[in-house]
Short mmCIF file of C-alpha atoms and ligand atoms in Angstrom, two decimals:
data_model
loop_
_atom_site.label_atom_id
_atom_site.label_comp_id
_atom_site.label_asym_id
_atom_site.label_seq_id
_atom_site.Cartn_x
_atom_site.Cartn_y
_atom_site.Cartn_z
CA UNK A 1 130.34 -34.33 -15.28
CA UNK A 2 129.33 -37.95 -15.78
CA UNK A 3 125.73 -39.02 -15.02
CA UNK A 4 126.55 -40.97 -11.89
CA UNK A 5 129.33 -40.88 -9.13
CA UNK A 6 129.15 -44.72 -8.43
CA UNK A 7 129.90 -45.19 -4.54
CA UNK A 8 127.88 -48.81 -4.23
CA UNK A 9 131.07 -50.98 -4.66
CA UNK A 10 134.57 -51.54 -6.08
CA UNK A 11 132.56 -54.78 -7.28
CA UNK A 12 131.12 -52.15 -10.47
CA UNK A 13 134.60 -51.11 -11.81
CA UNK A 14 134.98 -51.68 -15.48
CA UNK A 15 137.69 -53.47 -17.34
CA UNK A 16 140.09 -50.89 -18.72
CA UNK A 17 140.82 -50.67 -22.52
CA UNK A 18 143.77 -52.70 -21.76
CA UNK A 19 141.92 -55.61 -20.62
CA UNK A 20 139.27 -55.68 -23.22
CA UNK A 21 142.07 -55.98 -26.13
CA UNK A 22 143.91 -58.59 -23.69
CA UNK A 23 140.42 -60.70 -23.70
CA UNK A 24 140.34 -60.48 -27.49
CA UNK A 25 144.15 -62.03 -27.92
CA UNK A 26 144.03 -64.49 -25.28
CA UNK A 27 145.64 -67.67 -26.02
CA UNK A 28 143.25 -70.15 -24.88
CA UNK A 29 143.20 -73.90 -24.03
CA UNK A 30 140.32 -75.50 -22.27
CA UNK A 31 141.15 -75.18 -18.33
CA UNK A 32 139.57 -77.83 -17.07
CA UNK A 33 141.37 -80.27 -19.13
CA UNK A 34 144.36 -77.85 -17.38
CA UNK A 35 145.81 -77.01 -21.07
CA UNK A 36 144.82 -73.08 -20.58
CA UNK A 37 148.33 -71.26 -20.96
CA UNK A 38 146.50 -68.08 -20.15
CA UNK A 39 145.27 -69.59 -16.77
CA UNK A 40 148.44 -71.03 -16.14
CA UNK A 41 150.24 -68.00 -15.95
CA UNK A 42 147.73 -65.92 -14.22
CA UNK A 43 147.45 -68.59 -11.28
CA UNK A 44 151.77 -69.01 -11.06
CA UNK A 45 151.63 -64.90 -10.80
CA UNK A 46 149.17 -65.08 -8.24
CA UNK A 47 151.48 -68.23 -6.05
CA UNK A 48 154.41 -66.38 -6.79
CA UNK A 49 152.92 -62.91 -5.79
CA UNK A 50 151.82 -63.95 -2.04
CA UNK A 51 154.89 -66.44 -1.81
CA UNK A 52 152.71 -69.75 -1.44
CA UNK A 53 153.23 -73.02 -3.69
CA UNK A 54 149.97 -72.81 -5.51
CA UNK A 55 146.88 -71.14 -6.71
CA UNK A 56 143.24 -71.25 -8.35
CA UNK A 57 141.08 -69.20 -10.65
CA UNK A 58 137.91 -69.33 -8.89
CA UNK A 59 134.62 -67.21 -10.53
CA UNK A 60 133.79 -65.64 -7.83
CA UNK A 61 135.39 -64.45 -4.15
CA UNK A 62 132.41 -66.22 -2.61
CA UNK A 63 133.23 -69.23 -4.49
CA UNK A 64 136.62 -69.37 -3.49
CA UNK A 65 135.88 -69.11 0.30
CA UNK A 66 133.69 -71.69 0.06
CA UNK A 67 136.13 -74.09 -1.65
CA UNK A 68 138.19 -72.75 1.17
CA UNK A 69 135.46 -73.92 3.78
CA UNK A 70 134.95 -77.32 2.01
CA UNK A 71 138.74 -78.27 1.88
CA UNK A 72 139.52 -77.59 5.65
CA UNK A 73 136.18 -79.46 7.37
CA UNK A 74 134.05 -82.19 7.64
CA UNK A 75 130.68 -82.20 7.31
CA UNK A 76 129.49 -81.84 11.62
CA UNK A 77 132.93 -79.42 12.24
CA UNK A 78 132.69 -75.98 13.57
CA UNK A 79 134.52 -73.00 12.10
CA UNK A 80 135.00 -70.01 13.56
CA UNK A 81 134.58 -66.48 12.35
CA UNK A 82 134.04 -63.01 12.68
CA UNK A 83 129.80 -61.79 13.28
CA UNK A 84 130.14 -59.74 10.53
CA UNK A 85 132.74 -61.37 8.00
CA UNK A 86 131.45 -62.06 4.81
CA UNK A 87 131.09 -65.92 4.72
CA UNK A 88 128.84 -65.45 7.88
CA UNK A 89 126.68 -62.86 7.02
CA UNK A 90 126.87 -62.70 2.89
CA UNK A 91 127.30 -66.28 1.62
CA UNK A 92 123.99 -67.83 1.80
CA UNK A 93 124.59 -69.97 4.12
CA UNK A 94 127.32 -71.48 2.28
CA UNK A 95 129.33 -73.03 5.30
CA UNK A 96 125.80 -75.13 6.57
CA UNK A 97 124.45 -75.50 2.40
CA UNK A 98 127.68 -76.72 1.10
CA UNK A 99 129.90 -77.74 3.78
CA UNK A 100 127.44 -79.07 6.70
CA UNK A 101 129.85 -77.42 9.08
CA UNK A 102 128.39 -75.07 11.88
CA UNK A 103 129.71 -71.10 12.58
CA UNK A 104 130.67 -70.06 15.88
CA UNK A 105 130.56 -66.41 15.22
CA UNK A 106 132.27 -63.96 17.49
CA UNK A 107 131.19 -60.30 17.97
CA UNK A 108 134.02 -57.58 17.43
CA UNK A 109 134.41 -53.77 17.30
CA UNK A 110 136.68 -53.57 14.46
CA UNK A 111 137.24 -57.13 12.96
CA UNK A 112 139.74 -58.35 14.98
CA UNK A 113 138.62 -61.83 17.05
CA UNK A 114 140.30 -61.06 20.44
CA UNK A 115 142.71 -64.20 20.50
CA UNK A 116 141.22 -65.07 23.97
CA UNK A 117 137.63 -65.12 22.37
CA UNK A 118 139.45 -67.60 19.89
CA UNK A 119 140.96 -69.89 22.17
CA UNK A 120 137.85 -70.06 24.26
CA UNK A 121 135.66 -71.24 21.09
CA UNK A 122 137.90 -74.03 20.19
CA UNK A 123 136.00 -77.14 21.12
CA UNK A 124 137.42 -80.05 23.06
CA UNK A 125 137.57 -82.57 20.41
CA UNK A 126 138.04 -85.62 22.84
CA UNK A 127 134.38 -84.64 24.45
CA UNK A 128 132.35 -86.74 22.22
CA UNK A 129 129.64 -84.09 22.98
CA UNK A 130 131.31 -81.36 21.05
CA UNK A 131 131.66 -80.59 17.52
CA UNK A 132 135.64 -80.19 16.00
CA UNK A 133 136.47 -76.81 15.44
CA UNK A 134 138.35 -77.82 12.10
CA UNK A 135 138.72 -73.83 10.78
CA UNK A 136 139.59 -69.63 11.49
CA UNK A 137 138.61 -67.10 9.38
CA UNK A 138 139.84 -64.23 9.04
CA UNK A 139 138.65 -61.42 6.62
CA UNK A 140 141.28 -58.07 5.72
CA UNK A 141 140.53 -55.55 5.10
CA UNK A 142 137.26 -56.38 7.06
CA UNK A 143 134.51 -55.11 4.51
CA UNK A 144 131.48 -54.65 7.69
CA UNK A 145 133.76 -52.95 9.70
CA UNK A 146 134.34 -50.26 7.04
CA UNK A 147 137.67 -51.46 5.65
CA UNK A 148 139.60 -51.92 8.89
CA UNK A 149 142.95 -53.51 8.13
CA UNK A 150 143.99 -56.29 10.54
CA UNK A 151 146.89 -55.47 12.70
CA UNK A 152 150.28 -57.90 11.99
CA UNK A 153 150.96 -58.73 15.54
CA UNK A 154 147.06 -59.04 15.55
CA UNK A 155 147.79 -61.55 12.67
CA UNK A 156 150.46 -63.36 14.65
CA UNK A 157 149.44 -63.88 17.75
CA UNK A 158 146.74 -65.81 15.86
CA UNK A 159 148.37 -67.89 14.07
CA UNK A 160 150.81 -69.09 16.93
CA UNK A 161 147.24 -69.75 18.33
CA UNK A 162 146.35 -71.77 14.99
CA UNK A 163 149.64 -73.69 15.00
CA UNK A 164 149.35 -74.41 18.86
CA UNK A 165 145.75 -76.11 18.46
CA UNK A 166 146.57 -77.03 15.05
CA UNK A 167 143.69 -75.42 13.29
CA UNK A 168 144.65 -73.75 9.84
CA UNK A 169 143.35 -70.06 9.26
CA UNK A 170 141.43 -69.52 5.57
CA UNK A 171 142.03 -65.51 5.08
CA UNK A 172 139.28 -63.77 3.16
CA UNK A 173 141.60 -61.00 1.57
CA UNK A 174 138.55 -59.75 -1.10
CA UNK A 175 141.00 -56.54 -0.61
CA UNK A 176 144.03 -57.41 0.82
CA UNK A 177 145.94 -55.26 -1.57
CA UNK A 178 144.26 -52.22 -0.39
CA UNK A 179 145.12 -53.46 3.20
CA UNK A 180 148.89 -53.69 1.76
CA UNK A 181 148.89 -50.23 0.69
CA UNK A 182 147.34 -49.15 4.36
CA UNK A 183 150.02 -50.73 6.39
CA UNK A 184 153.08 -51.29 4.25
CA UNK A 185 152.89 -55.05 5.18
CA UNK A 186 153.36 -57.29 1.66
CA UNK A 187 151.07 -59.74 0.57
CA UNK A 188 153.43 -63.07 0.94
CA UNK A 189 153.58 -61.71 5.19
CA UNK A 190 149.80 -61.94 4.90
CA UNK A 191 150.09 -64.86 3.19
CA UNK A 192 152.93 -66.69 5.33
CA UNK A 193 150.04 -66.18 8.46
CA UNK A 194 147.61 -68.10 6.96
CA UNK A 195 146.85 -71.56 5.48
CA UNK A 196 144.67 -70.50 2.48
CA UNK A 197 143.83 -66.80 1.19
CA UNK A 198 141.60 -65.63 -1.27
CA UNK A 199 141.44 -61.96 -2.85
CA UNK A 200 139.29 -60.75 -5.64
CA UNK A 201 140.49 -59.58 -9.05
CA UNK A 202 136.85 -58.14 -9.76
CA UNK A 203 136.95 -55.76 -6.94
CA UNK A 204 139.41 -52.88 -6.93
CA UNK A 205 141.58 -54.46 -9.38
CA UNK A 206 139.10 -53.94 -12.08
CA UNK A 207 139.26 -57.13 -13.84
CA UNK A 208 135.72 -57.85 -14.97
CA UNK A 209 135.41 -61.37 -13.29
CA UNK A 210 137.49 -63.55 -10.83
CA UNK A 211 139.12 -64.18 -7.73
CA UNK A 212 142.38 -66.36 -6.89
CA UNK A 213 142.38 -69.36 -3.82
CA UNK A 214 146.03 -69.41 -3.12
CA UNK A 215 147.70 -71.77 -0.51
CA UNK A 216 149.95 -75.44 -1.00
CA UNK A 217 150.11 -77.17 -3.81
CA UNK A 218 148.29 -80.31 -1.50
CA UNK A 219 145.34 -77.89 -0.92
CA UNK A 220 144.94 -75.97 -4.42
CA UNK A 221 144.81 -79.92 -5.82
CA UNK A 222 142.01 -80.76 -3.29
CA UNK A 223 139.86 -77.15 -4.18
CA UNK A 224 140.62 -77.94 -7.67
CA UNK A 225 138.42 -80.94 -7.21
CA UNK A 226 135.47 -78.98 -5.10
CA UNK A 227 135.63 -76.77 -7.41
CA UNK A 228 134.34 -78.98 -10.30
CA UNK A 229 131.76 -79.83 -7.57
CA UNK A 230 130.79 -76.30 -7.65
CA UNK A 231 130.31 -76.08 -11.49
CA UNK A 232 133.32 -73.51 -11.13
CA UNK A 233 135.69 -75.60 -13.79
CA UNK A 234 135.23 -73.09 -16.76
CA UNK A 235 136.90 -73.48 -20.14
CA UNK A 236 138.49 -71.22 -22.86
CA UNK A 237 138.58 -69.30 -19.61
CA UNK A 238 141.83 -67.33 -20.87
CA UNK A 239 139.61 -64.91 -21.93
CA UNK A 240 138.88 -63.36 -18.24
CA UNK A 241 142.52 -64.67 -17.04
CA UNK A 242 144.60 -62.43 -19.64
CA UNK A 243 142.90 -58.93 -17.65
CA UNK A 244 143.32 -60.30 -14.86
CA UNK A 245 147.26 -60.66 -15.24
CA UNK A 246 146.66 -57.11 -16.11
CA UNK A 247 144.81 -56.38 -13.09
CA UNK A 248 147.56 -57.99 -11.52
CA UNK A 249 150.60 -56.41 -13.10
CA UNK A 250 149.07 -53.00 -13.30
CA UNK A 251 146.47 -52.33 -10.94
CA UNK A 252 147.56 -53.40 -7.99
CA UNK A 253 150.08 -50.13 -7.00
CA UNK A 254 147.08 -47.71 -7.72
CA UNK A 255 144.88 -48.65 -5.16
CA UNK A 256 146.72 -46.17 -2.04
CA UNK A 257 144.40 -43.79 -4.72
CA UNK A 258 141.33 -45.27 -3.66
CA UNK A 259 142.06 -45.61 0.02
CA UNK A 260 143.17 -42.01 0.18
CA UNK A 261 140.00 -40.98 -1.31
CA UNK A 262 137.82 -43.19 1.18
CA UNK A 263 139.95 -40.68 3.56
CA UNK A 264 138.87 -37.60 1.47
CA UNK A 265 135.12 -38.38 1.69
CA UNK A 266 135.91 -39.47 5.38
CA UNK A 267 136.87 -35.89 6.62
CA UNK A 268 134.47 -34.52 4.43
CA UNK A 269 131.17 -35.88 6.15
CA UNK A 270 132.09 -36.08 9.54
CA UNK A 271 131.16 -33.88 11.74
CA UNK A 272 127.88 -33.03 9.57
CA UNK A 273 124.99 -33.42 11.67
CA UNK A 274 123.63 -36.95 12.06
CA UNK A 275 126.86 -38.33 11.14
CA UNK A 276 128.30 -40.73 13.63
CA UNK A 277 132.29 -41.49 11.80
CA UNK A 278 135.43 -41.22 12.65
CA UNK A 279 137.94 -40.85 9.94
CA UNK A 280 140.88 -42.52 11.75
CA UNK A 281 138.99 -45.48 11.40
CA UNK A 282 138.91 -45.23 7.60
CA UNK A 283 142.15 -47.27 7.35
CA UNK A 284 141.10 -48.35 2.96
CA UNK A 285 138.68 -47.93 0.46
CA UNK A 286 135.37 -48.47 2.56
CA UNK A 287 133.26 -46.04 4.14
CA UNK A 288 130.72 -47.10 6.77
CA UNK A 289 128.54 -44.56 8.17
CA UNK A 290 126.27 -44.53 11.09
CA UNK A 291 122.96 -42.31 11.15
CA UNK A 292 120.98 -40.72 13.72
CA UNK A 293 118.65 -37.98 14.35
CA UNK A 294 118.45 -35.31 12.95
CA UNK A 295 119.92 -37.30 9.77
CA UNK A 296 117.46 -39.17 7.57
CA UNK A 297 117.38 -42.88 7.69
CA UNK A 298 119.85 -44.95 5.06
CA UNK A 299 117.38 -45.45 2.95
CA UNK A 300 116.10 -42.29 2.35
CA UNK A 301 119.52 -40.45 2.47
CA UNK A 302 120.39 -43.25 -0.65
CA UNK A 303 117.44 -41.73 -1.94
CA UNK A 304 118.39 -38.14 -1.95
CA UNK A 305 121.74 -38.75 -3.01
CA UNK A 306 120.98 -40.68 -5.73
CA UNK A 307 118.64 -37.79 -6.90
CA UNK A 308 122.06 -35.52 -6.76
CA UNK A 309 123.46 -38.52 -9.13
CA UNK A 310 125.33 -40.49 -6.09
CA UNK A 311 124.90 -43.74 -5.54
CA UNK A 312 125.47 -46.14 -2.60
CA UNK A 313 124.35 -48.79 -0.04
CA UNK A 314 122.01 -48.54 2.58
CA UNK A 315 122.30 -51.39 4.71
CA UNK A 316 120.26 -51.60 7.60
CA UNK A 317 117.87 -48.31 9.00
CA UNK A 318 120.85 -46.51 10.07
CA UNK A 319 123.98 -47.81 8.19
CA UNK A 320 124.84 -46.73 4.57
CA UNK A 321 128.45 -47.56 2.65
CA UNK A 322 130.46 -45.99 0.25
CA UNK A 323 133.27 -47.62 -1.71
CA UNK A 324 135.85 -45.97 -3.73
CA UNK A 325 137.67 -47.51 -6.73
CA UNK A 326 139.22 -46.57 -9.88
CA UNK A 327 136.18 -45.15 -12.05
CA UNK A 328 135.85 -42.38 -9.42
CA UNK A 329 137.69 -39.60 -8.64
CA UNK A 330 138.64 -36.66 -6.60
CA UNK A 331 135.65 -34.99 -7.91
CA UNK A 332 133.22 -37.59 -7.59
CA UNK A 333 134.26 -37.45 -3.78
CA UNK A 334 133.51 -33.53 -3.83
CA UNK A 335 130.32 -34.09 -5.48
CA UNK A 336 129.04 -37.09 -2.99
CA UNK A 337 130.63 -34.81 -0.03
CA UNK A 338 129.00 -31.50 -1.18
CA UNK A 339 125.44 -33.80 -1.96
CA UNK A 340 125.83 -35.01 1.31
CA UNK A 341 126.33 -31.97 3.07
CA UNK A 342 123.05 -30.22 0.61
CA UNK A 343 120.99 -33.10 2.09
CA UNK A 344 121.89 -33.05 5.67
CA UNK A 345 122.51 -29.26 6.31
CA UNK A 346 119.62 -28.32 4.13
N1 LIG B 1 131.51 -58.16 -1.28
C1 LIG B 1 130.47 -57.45 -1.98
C2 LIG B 1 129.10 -57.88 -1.47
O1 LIG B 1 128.96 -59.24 -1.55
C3 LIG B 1 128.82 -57.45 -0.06
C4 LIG B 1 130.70 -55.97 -1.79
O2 LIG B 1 130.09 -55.19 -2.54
O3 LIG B 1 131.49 -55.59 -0.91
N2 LIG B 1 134.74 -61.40 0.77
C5 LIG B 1 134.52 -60.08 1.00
C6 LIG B 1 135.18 -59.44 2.17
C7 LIG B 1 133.69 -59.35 0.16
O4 LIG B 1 133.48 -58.07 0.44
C8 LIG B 1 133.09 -59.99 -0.94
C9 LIG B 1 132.15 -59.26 -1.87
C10 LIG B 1 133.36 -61.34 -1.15
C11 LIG B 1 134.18 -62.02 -0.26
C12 LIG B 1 132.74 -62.13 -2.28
O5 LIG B 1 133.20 -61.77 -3.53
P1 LIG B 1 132.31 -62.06 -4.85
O6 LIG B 1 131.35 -60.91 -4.95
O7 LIG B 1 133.31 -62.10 -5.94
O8 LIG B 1 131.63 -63.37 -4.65
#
């Protein structure tokens, strides 16, 4: 058995021998001076993939949203988003620090900004006292909800909403292949419902850095710009684009593994005493569970799994997450579910 089962996040998967020899071939060019074949070819893949004009290769998933953010306001706009999407609670403040736009978070169950709840935030821009709502964002799978994959009619009721009031929707698709694999809904019908999209390479994917802004050609030039802004133009960057075409080409159709697992450890915990979850509501890769008495608090249930070699993410008193991904298995699911069930059955 290997020392650790590592449940924390699909953030930790390694690059697969593949993608190491990939790194050491690379053709390289310098990207900013846009003469990187390697980048070239990963970003076209990643256009032609969700069906949009044009893409980016962006450091980081965070960085990419926030490029996202930048492009679509003004400094003084409002944007709205979900109360627990990423680029609200997980970004630093990014939207106020690099944008000067304000959030106009709205509280869900499951992800999924009732439309109404929408359509009340937007401000009336002709009311010099209010703010312009310039941007929607919407995050799939939602990672604070535990994975939940936006429903399509969900998805298009919002964006006849969007084109109504004329407000273009950024989609924070970190996972939105695992959300493909959940519903059966492709990427480019994602895509087509939004204005911009971003998804992570680094994540399940297993491509040891990078994420892709894709959207039109008009806004990929003007993120290529805030980008630079960022510090995010890199150079001989073929180096991390080469694994992630193979993250790309080959990772992408194993990831029903990982949300099936996330559906193993589901029915596996729940029901143990403490444990508030419902496994229907494990739609991906993400497992959020909610403690109370008798179970221990999230930070001392990390505690005693980790002792049993387990590790995850406490986050908050009573809320702890597990994340499955390629470098575990079936049996590191049966040894987190049989630690977990040692710990709170005694
Ligand atoms: N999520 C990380 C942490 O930052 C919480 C994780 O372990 O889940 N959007 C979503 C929905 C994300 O979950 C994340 C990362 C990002 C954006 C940012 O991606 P990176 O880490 O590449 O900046």
């Amino acid at each position: 058995m290997k020392d650790i089962s590592d449940f924390r996040s699909d953030t930790v998967t390694k690059p697969t021998p593949k993608m190491r020899q990939a790194m050491a071939s690379a053709v390289v060019g310098d990207d900013v001076l846009g003469d990187d074949p390697t980048v070239q070819a990963l970003e076209a893949k990643a256009a032609e993939m969700l069906g949009l004009e044009a893409a980016l290769f962006v450091p980081s998933g965070t960085m990419g949203n926030e490029i996202a953010v930048n492009v679509w306001t003004n400094p003084g706009d409002e944007i709205i988003l979900e109360s627990r999407s990423h680029i609200y609670l997980y970004e630093a403040g990014g939207p106020a620090r690099i944008s000067g736009v304000q959030v106009c978070p709205i509280e869900t169950t499951d992800g999924a900004m009732p439309i109404e709840a929408v359509r009340a935030s937007i401000r009336d821009s002709s009311d010099p006292h209010c703010p312009t709502t310039s941007l929607i964002c919407v995050e799939n799978t939602h990672n604070m909800h535990g994975g939940r994959v936006l429903p399509i009619d969900y998805l298009r009721s919002l964006r006849e909403l969007s084109l109504k009031q004329q407000i273009p929707i950024h989609l924070d698709g970190a996972r939105l292949f695992n959300a493909v694999h959940a519903s059966g809904i492709s990427a480019r019908e994602y895509a087509a419902l939004a204005d911009s999209v971003m998804f992570c390479l680094s994540k399940g994917l297993g491509a040891p850095i990078g994420s892709m802004l894709v959207g039109s050609a008009e806004f990929i030039e003007r993120a290529r710009r805030v980008r630079k802004v960022l510090g995010g133009g890199m150079r001989q960057v073929g180096v991390i684009a080469a694994p992630a075409i193979i993250a790309l080409e080959e990772m992408v159709d194993r990831l029903h593994i990982d949300n099936e697992n996330a559906k193993r450890l589901a029915l596996g915990i729940a029901g143990l005493p403490g444990v508030v979850l419902d496994p229907d509501t494990v739609d991906t890769n993400i497992v959020l569970v909610r403690l109370v008495p008798p179970a221990p608090s999230a930070e001392e249930l990390f505690r005693q799994l980790a002792d049993r070699g387990v590790l995850s993410i406490p986050l908050g008193p009573d809320l702890i997450r597990f994340v499955t991904h390629k470098d575990v298995d079936e049996t590191d699911v049966e040894r987190l579910t049989s630690a977990f069930r040692q710990v709170l059955t005694g």
